Amino acid sequence: MAAQYCCNQPMLQPTTTNTILPDELIDDILLRLPVRSLLRFKSVCKSWKTLITHPKFANIHLRSSTAAEDTSMANKQLIFLTKIEPYVILTYHLKQLFENPSTCAEPVISSFLKMKKYGIYGSCNGLLCLFDRSQCRLKLFNPSIRVKSKKSPQVFPPLDWTMRYYGFGYDQINDKYKFLVVLKDYDNGETLTKIYTFGEDSCKTIQNFPCNFICF
Amino acid sequence: MAQEASSSTSSKTISLKTGDGEIFEIEASAAKQMKTVQRLIDDLGDDITIPLHNVFSKELPKIIEYYKKDITGEITKDFEAEFVKDLNDDEVKVLFLAANYLDANKLFEFLSQNIADRLESKSVEYVRKYFGVENDFTPEEESKLREERAWSFRGIKEDE
C-alpha cells in the first residue's frame, strides 16, 4: 500500500512549451562557457551583463577552467607574438589543434598600437606579461577579451644589465600580479633583483636574492 | 506496516512513480546515486513505490539508463556522446532540470556541460529564447555592446 507523501516542490507540467531554468542552474551553465561566448552573451540582458562582468564570476570561471578535472580544453590557448611585420599576437585554441590535428588551424589575431616594441615575458591566469626592452616598461594583455593595461613606469634603468632571470606570477595572498627580474652586470659581477607589483605601480629592490649563476 | 531496513541493497530494485503516473524499476545501488531518491527511500522505506512528482515518463527512463551504466562503471565518452545524440536542445534542458531535482550529481554535471557546448556558438537571440530571458537593452545600448566586441560575434551558427 503506497504511503501518501507530501512533496513541497512545485509541480512541473509534463510537456512545457519552454522549460524555464532557475538562476542557479543558468549560472552553472554559464561558468562552463568559453570566454568568447560569454563576451557575446553580455548582450543577452542587463542582469547577464552584470553577472558576466563581475570579478567574482571571472574568478570562479578561471578556477573551474584551470581545474584538473576540466579536460575540455575549452579555454586553453597557445599564443605567439610575431617578431616581424605585421606585429601581432596569434592565439590558437588548443581544443581545435587536438581535435583536428591535420587541418590548418585558424588563429585569432589581436594587435594594438606599438605592439612592435614588446615581447612576451610570461603568462599567468590567461594574462600575458609584455615587456618593452628599450624603455624597460611592462604591460599586461588579456588576449581572450583583448584588454590591455596601461604601460608601467620604468621597472629599472636601461643600463648595461643583462636580464638573467625573470618571472611573472600571481601573488594569491595579496591578490596582485608581480614581475620579478634578476639583472646581472657582467662587467663587475653585480646582481640586482627587482620586483614590480601591477596595480600598485611599485618597484622594490630585493636584497640578497638567492641566485646561483652557472658559468659556462 | 513497519519496514525493516534491509542490510543488503545490492540486488534490490526500487519502484519509482513519475508525475504522470507511470512506474519504473531501478536497482537500489543506482537509486543511491540520486540523493533525492535516496532521501525518499530513507524516509519511506525501500518497499514502497517512491513518488517523483517532478519527473515524468519521458525523462525517467533516460535517467535510469544513465545510472544503470554508471553502477557498472561503463560510462565512457562514447556512451555519453550517444546518450545525448538524439536529444534536441529543449529535451536536454528538461532532462537537466530533472537531474537537478533528483540531485543526481554526475548526470547534472554532464548535462550542464552538454548544454554549454550546445550554446557556445549560438546567437544572442537564440540564448534569450532558450532561457526565456527578455532583452532589456535599448537598441542603442545593444548595438554599442555589439560594436565593442564585434570580433566575438563572428562564426555564429545559424539558428535552427
CSV table of C-alpha atoms in Angstrom, one decimal:
chain,number,residue,atom,x,y,z
A,1,MET,CA,0.0,0.0,0.0
A,2,ALA,CA,1.6,3.2,-1.1
A,3,ALA,CA,2.1,5.8,1.6
A,4,GLN,CA,1.0,9.4,0.9
A,5,TYR,CA,4.0,11.6,0.8
A,6,CYS,CA,3.5,15.4,0.8
A,7,CYS,CA,6.0,17.0,-1.6
A,8,ASN,CA,6.6,20.7,-1.3
A,9,GLN,CA,8.2,21.0,-4.7
A,10,PRO,CA,6.2,23.0,-7.3
A,11,MET,CA,4.6,20.8,-9.9
A,12,LEU,CA,6.1,20.9,-13.4
A,13,GLN,CA,4.0,20.4,-16.4
A,14,PRO,CA,4.9,17.2,-18.3
A,15,THR,CA,5.1,18.9,-21.6
A,16,THR,CA,6.3,22.5,-21.5
A,17,THR,CA,6.5,24.9,-24.4
A,18,ASN,CA,9.5,26.4,-22.8
A,19,THR,CA,11.0,25.0,-19.6
A,20,ILE,CA,12.5,27.8,-17.6
A,21,LEU,CA,15.6,27.0,-15.6
A,22,PRO,CA,16.2,28.7,-12.2
A,23,ASP,CA,19.0,31.2,-12.0
A,24,GLU,CA,21.5,29.0,-10.2
A,25,LEU,CA,21.2,26.4,-12.9
A,26,ILE,CA,21.8,29.1,-15.6
A,27,ASP,CA,24.9,30.2,-13.6
A,28,ASP,CA,26.2,26.7,-13.6
A,29,ILE,CA,25.9,26.5,-17.4
A,30,LEU,CA,27.4,30.0,-18.0
A,31,LEU,CA,30.5,29.1,-16.0
A,32,ARG,CA,31.2,26.3,-18.4
A,33,LEU,CA,31.2,28.5,-21.5
A,34,PRO,CA,34.4,29.8,-23.1
A,35,VAL,CA,35.3,33.4,-22.7
A,36,ARG,CA,34.4,34.4,-26.3
A,37,SER,CA,30.8,33.1,-25.9
A,38,LEU,CA,30.5,34.9,-22.5
A,39,LEU,CA,31.6,38.2,-24.0
A,40,ARG,CA,28.9,37.8,-26.7
A,41,PHE,CA,26.2,36.8,-24.1
A,42,LYS,CA,26.8,40.0,-22.2
A,43,SER,CA,24.3,41.4,-24.7
A,44,VAL,CA,21.5,38.9,-23.7
A,45,CYS,CA,20.2,41.2,-20.9
A,46,LYS,CA,21.3,43.6,-18.3
A,47,SER,CA,21.5,41.1,-15.4
A,48,TRP,CA,23.6,38.8,-17.5
A,49,LYS,CA,26.0,41.7,-18.4
A,50,THR,CA,26.3,42.5,-14.7
A,51,LEU,CA,26.9,38.8,-13.8
A,52,ILE,CA,29.5,38.1,-16.5
A,53,THR,CA,31.5,41.3,-15.9
A,54,HIS,CA,31.6,40.8,-12.1
A,55,PRO,CA,35.2,40.0,-10.9
A,56,LYS,CA,33.8,37.2,-8.7
A,57,PHE,CA,32.3,35.5,-11.8
A,58,ALA,CA,35.7,35.8,-13.6
A,59,ASN,CA,37.5,34.3,-10.6
A,60,ILE,CA,35.2,31.3,-10.4
A,61,HIS,CA,35.3,30.9,-14.2
A,62,LEU,CA,39.1,30.9,-14.1
A,63,ARG,CA,39.3,28.4,-11.3
A,64,SER,CA,36.9,26.0,-12.9
A,65,SER,CA,38.6,26.2,-16.3
A,66,THR,CA,42.0,25.6,-14.9
A,67,ALA,CA,40.8,22.7,-12.6
A,68,ALA,CA,42.5,19.4,-13.2
A,69,GLU,CA,39.1,17.7,-13.9
A,70,ASP,CA,38.5,20.1,-16.9
A,71,THR,CA,39.5,18.0,-19.9
A,72,SER,CA,37.5,20.0,-22.4
A,73,MET,CA,40.4,22.5,-23.0
A,74,ALA,CA,37.8,25.0,-24.0
A,75,ASN,CA,39.9,27.8,-22.6
A,76,LYS,CA,43.4,26.6,-23.2
A,77,GLN,CA,45.4,28.6,-25.8
A,78,LEU,CA,48.7,28.6,-27.5
A,79,ILE,CA,50.0,32.1,-28.0
A,80,PHE,CA,52.6,33.6,-30.3
A,81,LEU,CA,53.9,37.1,-30.7
A,82,THR,CA,55.3,37.8,-34.2
A,83,LYS,CA,58.7,39.5,-34.3
A,84,ILE,CA,58.3,40.6,-37.9
A,85,GLU,CA,55.7,42.6,-39.8
A,86,PRO,CA,52.8,42.5,-39.0
A,87,TYR,CA,53.5,42.6,-35.3
A,88,VAL,CA,50.5,40.8,-33.9
A,89,ILE,CA,49.6,38.2,-31.2
A,90,LEU,CA,48.3,34.9,-32.6
A,91,THR,CA,46.1,32.8,-30.5
A,92,TYR,CA,45.4,29.2,-31.3
A,93,HIS,CA,42.8,27.3,-29.4
A,94,LEU,CA,44.2,24.0,-28.1
A,95,LYS,CA,40.9,22.2,-28.4
A,96,GLN,CA,40.9,22.8,-32.2
A,97,LEU,CA,44.6,21.8,-32.5
A,98,PHE,CA,44.0,18.5,-30.7
A,99,GLU,CA,40.6,17.7,-32.3
A,100,ASN,CA,41.7,18.4,-35.9
A,101,PRO,CA,45.4,17.9,-36.0
A,102,SER,CA,45.6,17.5,-39.8
A,103,THR,CA,43.7,20.7,-40.6
A,104,CYS,CA,45.4,24.1,-40.7
A,105,ALA,CA,44.4,25.9,-37.6
A,106,GLU,CA,43.0,29.5,-37.8
A,107,PRO,CA,44.5,31.8,-35.2
A,108,VAL,CA,42.7,34.7,-33.6
A,109,ILE,CA,44.7,37.8,-34.3
A,110,SER,CA,44.9,40.6,-31.9
A,111,SER,CA,47.1,43.7,-32.0
A,112,PHE,CA,47.5,47.1,-30.5
A,113,LEU,CA,49.4,50.2,-31.2
A,114,LYS,CA,53.2,49.9,-30.7
A,115,MET,CA,53.0,46.1,-30.3
A,116,LYS,CA,56.3,46.0,-32.2
A,117,LYS,CA,58.2,47.2,-29.1
A,118,TYR,CA,57.0,44.3,-26.9
A,119,GLY,CA,58.0,40.7,-26.2
A,120,ILE,CA,56.1,38.1,-24.1
A,121,TYR,CA,57.9,37.7,-20.8
A,122,GLY,CA,55.4,35.5,-19.0
A,123,SER,CA,51.8,34.3,-18.7
A,124,CYS,CA,49.6,33.6,-15.8
A,125,ASN,CA,45.8,33.0,-15.4
A,126,GLY,CA,45.3,34.0,-19.0
A,127,LEU,CA,47.2,37.2,-18.7
A,128,LEU,CA,50.3,37.9,-20.9
A,129,CYS,CA,53.1,40.0,-19.4
A,130,LEU,CA,54.6,42.1,-22.1
A,131,PHE,CA,57.9,43.9,-21.7
A,132,ASP,CA,59.3,46.7,-23.7
A,133,ARG,CA,63.1,46.2,-23.6
A,134,SER,CA,64.0,49.6,-24.9
A,135,GLN,CA,62.1,51.5,-22.2
A,136,CYS,CA,62.0,48.8,-19.6
A,137,ARG,CA,58.3,49.1,-19.2
A,138,LEU,CA,55.7,46.4,-18.6
A,139,LYS,CA,52.2,46.0,-19.9
A,140,LEU,CA,49.5,43.3,-19.2
A,141,PHE,CA,47.4,42.0,-22.0
A,142,ASN,CA,44.5,39.6,-21.9
A,143,PRO,CA,44.1,38.1,-25.4
A,144,SER,CA,40.8,36.4,-24.6
A,145,ILE,CA,39.0,39.7,-24.0
A,146,ARG,CA,41.5,41.9,-25.8
A,147,VAL,CA,42.0,44.3,-23.0
A,148,LYS,CA,45.4,45.8,-22.2
A,149,SER,CA,46.7,47.7,-19.2
A,150,LYS,CA,48.5,51.0,-19.3
A,151,LYS,CA,52.2,50.7,-19.5
A,152,SER,CA,54.0,50.7,-16.2
A,153,PRO,CA,56.6,53.2,-15.2
A,154,GLN,CA,60.2,52.2,-15.9
A,155,VAL,CA,61.0,49.0,-14.0
A,156,PHE,CA,64.7,49.5,-14.0
A,157,PRO,CA,67.1,51.9,-15.7
A,158,PRO,CA,68.1,50.6,-19.1
A,159,LEU,CA,71.8,50.4,-18.2
A,160,ASP,CA,74.2,47.7,-19.4
A,161,TRP,CA,72.4,45.0,-17.4
A,162,THR,CA,71.6,41.5,-18.7
A,163,MET,CA,68.2,40.1,-17.6
A,164,ARG,CA,69.5,36.9,-16.1
A,165,TYR,CA,66.2,35.6,-14.7
A,166,TYR,CA,62.7,36.9,-14.9
A,167,GLY,CA,59.3,35.6,-14.0
A,168,PHE,CA,55.6,36.7,-14.0
A,169,GLY,CA,53.2,35.3,-11.5
A,170,TYR,CA,50.2,35.8,-9.2
A,171,ASP,CA,50.5,36.6,-5.5
A,172,GLN,CA,47.4,34.9,-4.1
A,173,ILE,CA,47.8,36.4,-0.6
A,174,ASN,CA,47.8,40.0,-1.8
A,175,ASP,CA,45.7,39.4,-4.9
A,176,LYS,CA,48.3,41.1,-7.1
A,177,TYR,CA,50.3,40.2,-10.2
A,178,LYS,CA,54.0,40.6,-10.0
A,179,PHE,CA,57.1,40.6,-12.2
A,180,LEU,CA,60.4,39.6,-10.8
A,181,VAL,CA,63.7,40.3,-12.6
A,182,VAL,CA,67.3,39.4,-11.7
A,183,LEU,CA,69.8,41.7,-13.5
A,184,LYS,CA,73.5,41.0,-13.8
A,185,ASP,CA,76.2,43.4,-14.8
A,186,TYR,CA,78.8,41.1,-16.4
A,187,ASP,CA,81.5,43.8,-16.2
A,188,ASN,CA,81.6,43.9,-12.4
A,189,GLY,CA,79.6,40.8,-11.5
A,190,GLU,CA,76.9,42.7,-9.6
A,191,THR,CA,73.4,41.5,-9.5
A,192,LEU,CA,70.2,43.5,-8.8
A,193,THR,CA,66.9,41.9,-8.1
A,194,LYS,CA,63.7,43.9,-8.7
A,195,ILE,CA,60.1,43.0,-8.2
A,196,TYR,CA,57.3,45.1,-9.8
A,197,THR,CA,53.7,44.9,-8.5
A,198,PHE,CA,51.0,45.6,-11.0
A,199,GLY,CA,48.2,47.8,-9.8
A,200,GLU,CA,50.4,49.4,-7.2
A,201,ASP,CA,53.0,50.6,-9.8
A,202,SER,CA,55.6,49.9,-7.1
A,203,CYS,CA,59.0,48.5,-7.8
A,204,LYS,CA,61.0,47.1,-4.9
A,205,THR,CA,64.6,46.1,-4.8
A,206,ILE,CA,65.2,42.8,-3.1
A,207,GLN,CA,68.5,42.4,-1.2
A,208,ASN,CA,70.4,39.2,-1.2
A,209,PHE,CA,68.1,37.3,-3.5
A,210,PRO,CA,69.5,33.8,-3.8
A,211,CYS,CA,70.5,33.1,-7.3
A,212,ASN,CA,73.2,30.7,-8.3
A,213,PHE,CA,74.8,31.5,-11.6
A,214,ILE,CA,76.1,28.7,-13.7
A,215,CYS,CA,79.2,29.9,-15.6
A,216,PHE,CA,79.7,28.4,-19.0
B,1,MET,CA,3.3,-1.6,8.4
B,2,ALA,CA,6.8,-1.0,9.8
B,3,GLN,CA,9.5,-1.8,7.2
B,4,GLU,CA,12.9,-3.2,8.3
B,5,ALA,CA,15.9,-1.6,6.7
B,6,SER,CA,17.4,-4.3,4.5
B,7,SER,CA,21.1,-4.7,5.1
B,8,SER,CA,22.0,-5.7,1.6
B,9,THR,CA,20.6,-3.5,-1.1
B,10,SER,CA,22.9,-4.6,-3.9
B,11,SER,CA,20.3,-6.8,-5.8
B,12,LYS,CA,17.2,-5.0,-4.6
B,13,THR,CA,15.1,-2.9,-7.0
B,14,ILE,CA,13.2,0.2,-6.1
B,15,SER,CA,9.9,1.3,-7.8
B,16,LEU,CA,9.7,4.9,-8.9
B,17,LYS,CA,6.4,6.5,-9.9
B,18,THR,CA,6.5,9.5,-12.2
B,19,GLY,CA,4.4,12.7,-12.0
B,20,ASP,CA,2.2,11.3,-14.8
B,21,GLY,CA,1.6,8.0,-13.0
B,22,GLU,CA,4.0,5.6,-14.7
B,23,ILE,CA,6.1,3.2,-12.7
B,24,PHE,CA,9.7,2.3,-13.4
B,25,GLU,CA,12.1,-0.1,-11.7
B,26,ILE,CA,15.7,0.8,-10.7
B,27,GLU,CA,18.4,-1.0,-8.9
B,28,ALA,CA,18.9,0.2,-5.3
B,29,SER,CA,22.6,0.9,-6.0
B,30,ALA,CA,21.7,3.1,-8.9
B,31,ALA,CA,19.0,4.9,-6.8
B,32,LYS,CA,21.7,5.7,-4.3
B,33,GLN,CA,23.3,8.0,-6.9
B,34,MET,CA,20.2,10.1,-6.9
B,35,LYS,CA,20.3,11.8,-3.5
B,36,THR,CA,16.6,12.9,-3.6
B,37,VAL,CA,15.5,9.4,-4.3
B,38,GLN,CA,17.8,8.0,-1.5
B,39,ARG,CA,16.3,10.6,0.9
B,40,LEU,CA,12.8,9.4,0.0
B,41,ILE,CA,13.8,5.8,0.4
B,42,ASP,CA,15.3,6.6,3.9
B,43,ASP,CA,12.0,8.3,4.9
B,44,LEU,CA,9.5,5.9,3.3
B,45,GLY,CA,11.4,2.6,3.2
B,46,ASP,CA,12.5,0.7,0.2
B,47,ASP,CA,9.4,-1.5,-0.3
B,48,ILE,CA,7.2,1.4,-1.2
B,49,THR,CA,6.8,2.9,-4.6
B,50,ILE,CA,8.6,6.2,-4.4
B,51,PRO,CA,6.7,9.1,-5.9
B,52,LEU,CA,8.6,11.6,-8.1
B,53,HIS,CA,6.1,14.4,-8.7
B,54,ASN,CA,8.5,16.5,-10.8
B,55,VAL,CA,9.9,13.8,-13.1
B,56,PHE,CA,7.9,12.4,-16.0
B,57,SER,CA,7.7,9.3,-18.1
B,58,LYS,CA,9.6,10.9,-20.9
B,59,GLU,CA,12.7,11.6,-18.8
B,60,LEU,CA,13.0,9.0,-16.2
B,61,PRO,CA,13.8,6.0,-18.4
B,62,LYS,CA,16.7,8.0,-19.9
B,63,ILE,CA,18.0,8.9,-16.4
B,64,ILE,CA,17.7,5.2,-15.3
B,65,GLU,CA,19.6,4.2,-18.4
B,66,TYR,CA,22.4,6.6,-17.4
B,67,TYR,CA,22.8,5.3,-13.9
B,68,LYS,CA,22.4,1.7,-14.9
B,69,LYS,CA,25.6,2.2,-16.9
B,70,ASP,CA,27.2,4.2,-14.1
B,71,ILE,CA,26.9,1.5,-11.5
B,72,THR,CA,28.8,-1.0,-13.8
B,73,GLY,CA,31.5,1.7,-14.3
B,74,GLU,CA,30.8,1.7,-18.1
B,75,ILE,CA,30.3,5.4,-18.7
B,76,THR,CA,32.6,6.4,-21.5
B,77,LYS,CA,32.9,9.5,-23.7
B,78,ASP,CA,31.3,7.4,-26.5
B,79,PHE,CA,28.4,6.4,-24.3
B,80,GLU,CA,27.8,10.0,-23.2
B,81,ALA,CA,28.0,11.2,-26.9
B,82,GLU,CA,25.5,8.6,-27.9
B,83,PHE,CA,23.3,9.4,-24.9
B,84,VAL,CA,22.7,13.0,-26.0
B,85,LYS,CA,22.9,12.5,-29.7
B,86,ASP,CA,19.2,12.3,-30.5
B,87,LEU,CA,18.1,14.8,-27.9
B,88,ASN,CA,17.3,18.3,-29.0
B,89,ASP,CA,18.2,21.4,-27.0
B,90,ASP,CA,14.8,21.5,-25.2
B,91,GLU,CA,14.9,17.9,-24.3
B,92,VAL,CA,18.3,18.2,-22.8
B,93,LYS,CA,17.1,21.2,-20.8
B,94,VAL,CA,14.2,19.2,-19.3
B,95,LEU,CA,16.5,16.3,-18.5
B,96,PHE,CA,18.9,18.7,-16.8
B,97,LEU,CA,16.1,20.1,-14.7
B,98,ALA,CA,15.1,16.5,-13.7
B,99,ALA,CA,18.7,15.6,-12.8
B,100,ASN,CA,18.8,18.7,-10.6
B,101,TYR,CA,15.5,17.8,-8.9
B,102,LEU,CA,16.8,14.2,-8.3
B,103,ASP,CA,20.1,15.6,-7.0
B,104,ALA,CA,21.9,13.2,-9.4
B,105,ASN,CA,25.3,14.9,-9.5
B,106,LYS,CA,27.1,13.1,-12.2
B,107,LEU,CA,24.3,13.4,-14.7
B,108,PHE,CA,23.8,17.0,-13.7
B,109,GLU,CA,27.5,17.9,-14.4
B,110,PHE,CA,27.4,16.1,-17.7
B,111,LEU,CA,24.2,17.7,-18.9
B,112,SER,CA,25.3,21.2,-17.8
B,113,GLN,CA,28.5,20.8,-19.8
B,114,ASN,CA,26.5,19.5,-22.7
B,115,ILE,CA,24.1,22.5,-22.7
B,116,ALA,CA,27.1,24.8,-22.5
B,117,ASP,CA,28.7,23.0,-25.5
B,118,ARG,CA,25.5,23.4,-27.5
B,119,LEU,CA,25.1,27.1,-26.7
B,120,GLU,CA,28.8,28.0,-27.3
B,121,SER,CA,28.3,29.1,-30.9
B,122,LYS,CA,24.7,30.2,-30.7
B,123,SER,CA,23.4,33.7,-31.3
B,124,VAL,CA,22.3,36.1,-28.5
B,125,GLU,CA,18.7,35.8,-29.8
B,126,TYR,CA,18.7,32.0,-29.5
B,127,VAL,CA,20.1,32.1,-26.0
B,128,ARG,CA,17.4,34.6,-24.9
B,129,LYS,CA,14.6,32.3,-26.3
B,130,TYR,CA,16.3,29.2,-24.8
B,131,PHE,CA,16.3,30.6,-21.3
B,132,GLY,CA,13.1,32.7,-21.7
B,133,VAL,CA,15.0,35.9,-21.0
B,134,GLU,CA,13.7,39.3,-22.0
B,135,ASN,CA,16.0,41.8,-23.7
B,136,ASP,CA,16.0,44.9,-21.6
B,137,PHE,CA,18.6,46.8,-23.5
B,138,THR,CA,17.6,49.7,-25.7
B,139,PRO,CA,18.5,49.2,-29.4
B,140,GLU,CA,21.3,51.8,-29.0
B,141,GLU,CA,22.8,50.1,-25.9
B,142,GLU,CA,22.7,46.8,-27.7
B,143,SER,CA,24.4,48.0,-30.9
B,144,LYS,CA,27.1,49.7,-28.8
B,145,LEU,CA,27.8,46.4,-27.0
B,146,ARG,CA,28.0,44.5,-30.3
B,147,GLU,CA,30.4,47.1,-31.7
B,148,GLU,CA,32.7,46.9,-28.7
B,149,ARG,CA,33.2,43.2,-29.1
B,150,ALA,CA,32.4,42.7,-32.8
B,151,TRP,CA,35.1,40.1,-33.1
B,152,SER,CA,33.3,37.8,-30.6
B,153,PHE,CA,30.2,37.9,-32.8
B,154,ARG,CA,31.9,36.2,-35.7
B,155,GLY,CA,31.5,32.5,-36.5
B,156,ILE,CA,28.0,32.1,-35.0
B,157,LYS,CA,25.8,29.2,-36.1
B,158,GLU,CA,22.6,29.8,-37.9
B,159,ASP,CA,19.6,29.5,-35.6
B,160,GLU,CA,17.6,26.4,-36.3
